[in-house]
Coordinates of C-alpha atoms and ligand atoms in Angstrom, one line a residue:
X22 CA 31.6 23.9 73.4
X23 CA 28.4 22.8 71.8
X24 CA 28.9 19.0 71.3
X25 CA 30.4 17.1 74.2
X26 CA 31.1 13.4 74.2
X27 CA 30.9 12.2 77.8
X28 CA 32.9 9.0 78.5
X29 CA 32.2 7.2 81.7
X30 CA 34.6 4.6 83.2
X31 CA 34.0 2.2 86.0
X32 CA 34.2 3.9 89.4
X33 CA 31.6 4.7 92.1
X34 CA 31.8 8.3 91.1
X35 CA 29.9 7.2 87.9
X36 CA 26.7 8.1 89.7
X37 CA 27.8 11.8 89.6
X38 CA 28.0 11.6 85.8
X39 CA 24.2 11.8 85.6
X40 CA 24.2 15.2 87.3
X41 CA 27.3 16.2 85.2
X42 CA 25.4 15.4 82.1
X43 CA 22.5 17.6 83.3
X44 CA 24.9 20.5 84.1
X45 CA 26.4 20.3 80.6
X46 CA 23.0 20.3 79.0
X47 CA 21.9 23.3 81.1
X48 CA 24.9 25.2 79.7
X49 CA 23.5 24.6 76.2
X50 CA 25.6 21.6 75.2
X51 CA 24.4 18.6 73.3
X52 CA 25.8 15.5 75.1
X53 CA 26.3 11.9 73.9
X54 CA 27.5 9.2 76.2
X55 CA 29.9 6.3 75.8
X56 CA 30.5 3.9 78.8
X57 CA 33.0 1.2 79.6
X58 CA 31.5 -2.2 80.6
X59 CA 32.6 -1.6 84.2
X60 CA 30.8 1.8 84.3
X61 CA 27.6 0.1 83.1
X62 CA 27.8 -2.1 86.2
X63 CA 27.7 1.0 88.5
X64 CA 24.9 2.9 86.6
X65 CA 22.8 1.6 83.8
X66 CA 23.3 2.9 80.3
X67 CA 19.5 3.4 80.3
X68 CA 19.9 6.3 82.8
X69 CA 22.2 8.1 80.4
X70 CA 20.1 7.3 77.4
X71 CA 17.0 8.8 79.1
X72 CA 18.9 11.9 80.2
X73 CA 20.8 12.5 76.9
X74 CA 18.1 11.5 74.5
X75 CA 20.5 9.3 72.5
X76 CA 21.5 5.7 72.6
X77 CA 24.5 5.0 74.8
X78 CA 27.5 3.1 73.3
X79 CA 29.0 0.5 75.6
X80 CA 30.4 -2.1 73.3
X81 CA 32.8 -1.7 70.4
X82 CA 31.3 -4.5 68.4
X83 CA 27.6 -3.8 68.8
X84 CA 27.9 -0.1 68.4
X85 CA 24.3 1.0 68.1
X86 CA 23.7 1.4 64.4
X87 CA 20.3 2.9 65.3
X88 CA 22.2 5.9 66.6
X89 CA 23.6 6.3 63.1
X90 CA 27.1 6.7 64.6
X91 CA 29.8 4.3 65.5
X92 CA 32.6 5.1 67.9
X93 CA 34.8 6.6 65.2
X94 CA 32.0 8.9 64.0
X95 CA 31.2 9.8 67.6
X96 CA 34.8 11.0 68.1
X97 CA 34.5 13.1 64.9
X98 CA 31.2 14.5 65.9
X99 CA 32.4 15.9 69.3
X100 CA 33.9 19.4 69.9
X101 CA 35.4 18.0 73.1
X102 CA 35.7 14.7 74.8
X103 CA 35.3 14.5 78.6
X104 CA 35.9 11.4 80.6
X105 CA 34.3 11.5 84.0
X106 CA 35.0 9.6 86.1
X107 CA 38.4 8.4 84.7
X108 CA 39.8 5.4 86.6
X109 CA 43.4 4.6 87.1
X110 CA 43.1 1.7 84.7
X111 CA 41.6 3.9 82.0
X112 CA 44.4 6.5 82.5
X113 CA 47.0 3.7 82.1
X114 CA 45.4 2.5 78.9
X115 CA 45.2 6.0 77.5
X116 CA 48.9 6.6 78.4
X117 CA 49.9 3.5 76.5
X118 CA 47.6 4.1 73.5
X119 CA 45.4 1.1 74.1
X120 CA 42.0 1.0 72.4
X121 CA 40.3 -2.2 73.7
X122 CA 36.9 -0.7 74.6
X123 CA 34.7 2.0 73.4
X124 CA 35.9 4.7 75.8
X125 CA 39.6 4.2 75.0
X126 CA 38.9 3.9 71.3
X127 CA 37.0 7.2 71.0
X128 CA 39.9 8.9 72.9
X129 CA 42.5 7.5 70.6
X130 CA 40.5 8.3 67.5
X131 CA 39.7 11.9 68.4
X132 CA 41.4 15.0 67.2
X133 CA 39.6 17.4 69.6
X134 CA 40.6 18.5 73.1
X135 CA 40.3 15.7 75.8
X136 CA 39.5 16.4 79.4
X137 CA 39.6 13.8 82.1
X138 CA 38.3 13.9 85.6
X139 CA 40.1 11.2 87.6
X140 CA 38.4 9.5 90.6
X141 CA 40.1 6.8 92.6
X142 CA 41.4 5.8 96.0
X143 CA 44.0 8.2 97.4
X144 CA 46.8 5.6 97.3
X145 CA 46.0 4.7 93.7
X146 CA 46.0 8.4 92.8
X147 CA 49.4 9.1 94.5
X148 CA 51.0 5.9 93.2
X149 CA 54.0 6.8 91.0
X150 CA 52.5 4.7 88.1
X151 CA 49.4 6.9 88.1
X152 CA 51.4 10.1 88.5
X153 CA 53.7 9.1 85.6
X154 CA 50.7 8.4 83.5
X155 CA 49.4 11.9 84.4
X156 CA 52.7 13.4 83.3
X157 CA 52.6 11.6 79.9
X158 CA 49.0 12.6 79.3
X159 CA 49.6 16.2 80.1
X160 CA 52.6 16.3 77.8
X161 CA 50.3 15.0 75.1
X162 CA 47.9 17.9 75.7
X163 CA 45.3 16.1 77.8
X164 CA 43.7 18.4 80.4
X165 CA 43.5 16.6 83.7
X166 CA 40.9 18.0 86.1
X167 CA 42.7 17.1 89.3
X168 CA 40.7 15.3 92.0
X169 CA 40.1 17.0 95.3
X170 CA 40.6 15.9 98.9
X171 CA 37.9 14.4 101.0
X172 CA 36.2 11.3 102.3
X173 CA 36.3 8.5 99.8
X174 CA 33.8 5.7 99.1
X175 CA 36.2 3.2 100.8
X176 CA 36.4 5.3 104.0
X177 CA 39.9 6.8 103.3
X178 CA 40.4 10.5 103.5
X179 CA 42.7 12.0 100.9
X180 CA 43.1 13.2 97.3
X181 CA 41.2 11.2 94.7
X182 CA 37.6 12.4 94.9
X183 CA 36.3 13.4 91.5
X184 CA 35.5 17.2 91.1
X185 CA 31.9 18.0 91.7
X186 CA 29.9 18.3 88.4
X187 CA 29.5 22.1 88.9
X188 CA 33.3 22.4 89.2
X189 CA 34.0 20.3 86.1
X190 CA 31.5 22.5 84.2
X191 CA 33.2 25.6 85.5
X192 CA 36.6 24.3 84.4
X193 CA 35.3 23.5 80.9
X194 CA 33.8 27.0 80.5
X195 CA 37.1 28.6 81.7
X196 CA 39.0 26.5 79.3
X197 CA 36.8 27.4 76.5
X198 CA 37.2 31.1 76.9
X199 CA 40.9 30.6 77.7
X200 CA 41.5 28.9 74.4
X201 CA 40.6 32.1 72.6
X202 CA 42.1 34.7 74.8
X203 CA 45.3 34.9 72.7
X204 CA 44.0 33.7 69.4
X205 CA 46.1 35.3 66.6
X206 CA 48.7 36.6 69.1
X207 CA 52.3 35.7 68.3
X208 CA 54.6 35.1 71.2
X209 CA 58.3 34.3 71.7
X210 CA 59.7 32.8 74.9
X211 CA 63.3 32.2 75.8
X212 CA 64.0 29.4 78.2
X213 CA 66.8 27.4 79.9
X214 CA 70.4 28.2 80.4
X215 CA 73.0 29.0 77.8
X216 CA 76.4 27.2 77.5
X217 CA 79.5 29.2 76.8
X218 CA 82.3 27.0 75.6
X219 CA 85.8 27.2 77.1
X220 CA 87.3 24.4 75.0
X221 CA 85.8 21.4 73.1
X222 CA 84.7 19.6 76.3
X223 CA 84.1 22.4 78.9
X224 CA 81.6 25.2 79.2
X225 CA 80.3 27.9 81.6
X226 CA 76.6 27.5 82.3
X227 CA 74.1 27.8 85.2
X228 CA 71.6 25.7 87.1
X229 CA 68.5 26.7 85.1
X230 CA 66.3 23.7 84.2
X231 CA 64.1 25.6 81.7
X232 CA 61.0 24.4 83.5
X233 CA 59.4 27.8 84.0
X234 CA 60.0 28.9 80.4
X235 CA 58.6 25.6 79.1
X236 CA 55.5 25.9 81.3
X237 CA 55.0 29.4 80.1
X238 CA 55.2 28.3 76.5
X239 CA 52.7 25.6 77.2
X240 CA 50.3 28.0 79.0
X241 CA 50.5 30.5 76.1
X242 CA 49.6 27.8 73.7
X243 CA 46.7 26.8 75.9
X244 CA 45.5 30.3 75.7
X245 CA 45.5 30.1 72.0
X246 CA 48.7 31.9 71.1
X247 CA 51.2 31.0 68.5
X248 CA 54.4 30.2 70.4
X249 CA 58.1 30.2 69.4
X250 CA 60.3 28.8 72.1
X251 CA 64.0 29.7 71.9
X252 CA 65.6 27.2 74.2
X253 CA 69.0 26.6 75.6
X254 CA 70.1 23.0 76.3
X255 CA 67.5 21.3 78.7
X256 CA 66.2 17.9 79.2
X257 CA 62.5 18.7 78.6
X258 CA 60.0 17.7 75.9
X259 CA 58.7 20.5 73.6
X260 CA 55.2 21.4 74.7
X261 CA 52.5 20.3 72.3
X262 CA 51.8 22.9 69.5
X263 CA 54.9 25.0 70.3
X264 CA 57.7 25.6 67.8
X265 CA 61.1 25.2 69.4
X266 CA 64.4 26.7 68.2
X267 CA 67.3 25.0 69.8
X268 CA 70.4 27.1 70.7
X269 CA 73.5 26.7 72.8
X270 CA 75.2 30.0 73.5
X271 CA 73.9 33.5 74.4
X272 CA 75.0 34.7 71.0
X273 CA 73.0 31.9 69.3
X274 CA 70.0 32.8 71.4
X275 CA 70.4 36.5 70.6
X276 CA 70.5 35.7 66.9
X277 CA 67.4 33.4 67.0
X278 CA 65.4 36.0 68.9
X279 CA 66.4 38.8 66.6
X280 CA 65.3 36.7 63.6
X281 CA 61.9 35.9 65.1
X282 CA 60.9 38.8 67.3
X283 CA 59.7 41.3 64.7
X284 CA 56.7 39.1 63.9
X285 CA 55.7 38.9 67.6
X286 CA 53.4 40.7 69.9
X287 CA 54.6 39.3 73.3
X288 CA 58.1 38.5 74.3
X289 CA 58.9 36.6 77.6
X290 CA 62.5 36.2 78.5
X291 CA 62.7 33.4 81.0
X292 CA 66.1 32.1 80.0
X293 CA 69.1 32.3 82.4
X294 CA 71.5 33.8 79.9
X295 CA 75.2 33.7 80.7
X296 CA 76.2 37.4 81.1
X297 CA 79.8 36.6 80.0
X298 CA 81.5 34.1 77.7
X299 CA 85.2 33.1 77.5
X300 CA 87.0 35.6 75.2
X301 CA 88.8 32.8 73.5
X302 CA 87.7 29.2 72.9
X303 CA 90.6 26.8 72.9
X304 CA 90.4 24.5 69.8
X305 CA 91.9 21.6 71.8
X306 CA 91.2 20.4 75.3
X307 CA 93.1 22.6 77.8
X308 CA 95.6 20.5 79.6
X309 CA 96.3 20.7 83.4
X310 CA 99.6 22.5 83.4
X311 CA 99.5 25.5 85.7
X312 CA 98.5 26.0 89.4
X313 CA 96.2 28.8 88.5
X314 CA 94.4 29.6 85.3
X315 CA 92.6 32.8 84.4
X316 CA 90.0 32.7 81.7
X317 CA 89.2 36.2 80.4
X318 CA 85.5 36.7 79.9
X319 CA 83.7 39.2 77.7
X320 CA 80.2 40.5 78.0
X321 CA 77.4 38.7 76.1
X322 CA 74.6 40.5 74.3
X323 CA 71.6 41.2 76.6
X324 CA 69.0 39.2 74.6
X325 CA 66.0 40.8 76.3
X326 CA 67.2 44.4 76.3
X327 CA 68.3 44.1 72.6
X328 CA 65.1 42.4 71.7
X329 CA 63.0 45.3 73.2
X330 CA 65.1 47.8 71.3
X331 CA 64.5 45.9 68.0
X332 CA 60.8 45.4 68.5
X333 CA 59.9 48.5 70.5
X334 CA 56.1 48.1 70.5
X335 CA 56.3 44.5 71.8
X336 CA 54.8 43.6 75.2
X337 CA 57.9 42.5 77.1
X338 CA 58.3 40.4 80.2
X339 CA 61.6 39.8 81.9
X340 CA 62.6 37.6 84.8
X341 CA 64.9 38.6 87.7
X342 CA 66.4 35.8 89.6
X343 CA 67.9 37.4 92.7
X344 CA 69.5 36.3 96.0
X345 CA 69.1 39.7 97.8
X346 CA 67.1 42.9 97.5
X347 CA 64.7 41.2 95.1
X348 CA 62.1 43.9 94.6
X349 CA 64.7 46.7 94.4
X350 CA 66.8 44.9 91.8
X351 CA 63.8 43.8 89.8
X352 CA 62.5 47.4 89.6
X353 CA 65.9 48.6 88.4
X354 CA 65.8 45.9 85.6
X355 CA 62.3 46.9 84.6
X356 CA 63.4 50.5 84.1
X357 CA 66.8 49.8 82.6
X358 CA 65.6 47.2 80.0
X359 CA 62.4 49.3 79.3
X360 CA 60.1 46.3 80.1
X361 CA 56.3 46.2 80.5
X362 CA 56.6 43.6 83.3
X363 CA 59.2 41.8 85.4
X364 CA 58.7 38.6 87.4
X365 CA 61.2 38.4 90.3
X366 CA 62.0 35.3 92.3
X367 CA 64.3 34.8 95.2
X368 CA 66.6 31.9 94.2
X369 CA 68.3 31.8 97.6
X370 CA 65.3 30.1 99.1
X371 CA 65.6 26.2 99.0
X372 CA 63.0 24.4 96.9
X373 CA 62.0 27.2 94.6
X374 CA 63.3 28.7 91.4
X375 CA 66.3 27.0 89.8
X376 CA 65.8 23.4 89.0
X377 CA 62.7 23.1 91.2
X378 CA 59.2 22.1 90.2
X379 CA 57.8 25.0 92.3
X380 CA 58.3 28.7 92.3
X381 CA 57.0 31.9 93.9
X382 CA 57.0 35.2 92.1
X383 CA 56.6 38.9 92.7
X384 CA 55.5 40.5 89.4
X385 CA 56.1 44.2 89.0
X386 CA 54.9 46.6 86.3
X387 CA 54.6 50.4 86.1
X388 CA 52.0 51.3 88.7
X389 CA 51.4 47.9 90.3
X390 CA 52.7 44.6 91.6
X391 CA 51.3 41.2 92.4
X392 CA 52.7 38.3 94.5
X393 CA 52.1 34.7 93.6
X394 CA 52.8 32.3 96.5
X395 CA 54.8 29.1 96.2
X396 CA 53.1 26.7 93.8
X397 CA 53.7 24.2 91.0
X398 CA 55.4 26.0 88.0
X399 CA 52.6 24.7 85.8
X400 CA 50.0 26.5 87.9
X401 CA 52.2 29.6 88.3
X402 CA 52.7 29.8 84.5
X403 CA 48.9 29.7 83.9
X404 CA 48.4 32.5 86.5
X405 CA 51.3 34.6 85.2
X406 CA 50.0 34.3 81.6
X407 CA 46.5 35.3 82.7
X408 CA 48.1 38.5 84.3
X409 CA 50.2 39.1 81.1
X410 CA 47.0 38.9 79.0
X411 CA 45.3 41.4 81.2
X412 CA 48.2 43.9 81.0
X413 CA 48.8 43.2 77.3
X414 CA 45.1 44.0 76.5
X415 CA 45.3 47.2 78.6
X416 CA 48.3 48.3 76.7
X417 CA 46.7 47.4 73.3
X418 CA 43.6 49.4 74.3
X419 CA 45.5 52.4 75.3
X420 CA 47.6 52.3 72.1
X421 CA 44.4 52.2 70.0
X422 CA 42.5 55.0 71.9
Ligands
CTP18 N1 68.7 38.5 80.1 C1 68.9 38.3 78.7 N2 70.2 38.3 78.2 C2 71.3 38.5 79.1 C3 71.0 38.6 80.5 C4 69.7 38.6 80.9 O1 68.0 38.2 77.9 N3 72.5 38.5 78.6 C5 67.3 38.5 80.5 C6 66.9 37.3 81.3 O2 66.3 36.3 80.5 C7 65.9 37.9 82.3 C8 66.4 39.3 82.5 O3 67.2 39.6 81.4 O4 64.6 38.0 81.7 C9 67.1 39.5 83.7 O5 68.2 38.6 83.8 P1 69.1 38.6 85.1 O6 70.2 37.5 84.9 O7 68.3 38.5 86.4 O8 69.7 40.0 85.1 P2 70.9 40.6 84.4 O9 70.4 41.7 83.4 O10 71.9 39.6 83.8 O11 71.6 41.4 85.6 P3 72.5 40.7 86.9 O12 73.1 39.4 86.3 O13 73.4 41.8 87.2 O14 71.5 40.5 88.0

């Protein structure tokens, strides 16, 4: 994190950007600044020029040639781009790919990681349009440093205050070390439900949305891992940088995992695999003829257990979705499937687990356990992956000693 391009857009929090610039410099970074016209009304470019020691670019068409760099070159020069504060207007432009000022142009032209620290009125922040823009930007790999709660310049109290410069700095440092934690590590994640056909139009499946598995795949990628995602049918975008293999049935999933697992170091089975499939698949639609119909079912392969047998030195993590005796059943699965770790959740509780954006987990391994309270699946995935990294490193060290 040596060269940081700091973009400032027009909000009152722009006055904090001067302190932020100082913080970044104290950490050893070289910082150059670009500002929107509106930002330059809040704080003068001269302030940032004096602090950074470089001319500040505020206009696309009079890009300071004395600096020897135009906006395209600036976006190539940087190791990361940080926009702080980021206004609602800027986020909307970024989400729609606009490039009509110097800040949006450097963002569109860059190929390096982009961080944005939003700052706005609480109603603007919670507005569905802004939140939709956040979703789009996150899907494209932009890291949003979520604003905090507090008194706002307009007198409102709520979420929308830009993070303090120290906290932004802290997040960048964490992110920098995070990006290398799993460098060179190959991972495989299963996600979503499977579909077991009964006839050409019907199938047996379950309520899994795939969200937890997809968030785990995204978190692994953020930590620098190579990620293969073997996914059942879900309505989710493939996370940036992740290779997805699309499957339908448990047998397809089993085959895809067997083909890819040998190359991998970490295996996370978050899929809700159908334990059984119809023994026979009718070639034509089954007609309504009898009062009662019995469909014989046969057992599906256990994708996780078979995977661990195939790649015995892999670090394996299973999930246990339970409706009763959660910890007891999870421990039994840990033993039976010879796993390194199991993440158990109680799917009988409304609003968590299946098809929800939130989840709570109790993670169990040989000799320990940790409980993660109810939180957004995205945050939970990050925390779970951090724990997996810790235990994976411990196992690797003990293998090598
Ligand atoms: N699993 C799998 N293949 C299966 C069944 C389960 O890979 N055929 C994996 C799941 O992805 C999960 C773990 O095994 O990581 C536990 O799944 P779960 O459905 O909770 O347990 P089961 O082993 O199916 O046992 P039961 O249905 O009796 O609870």
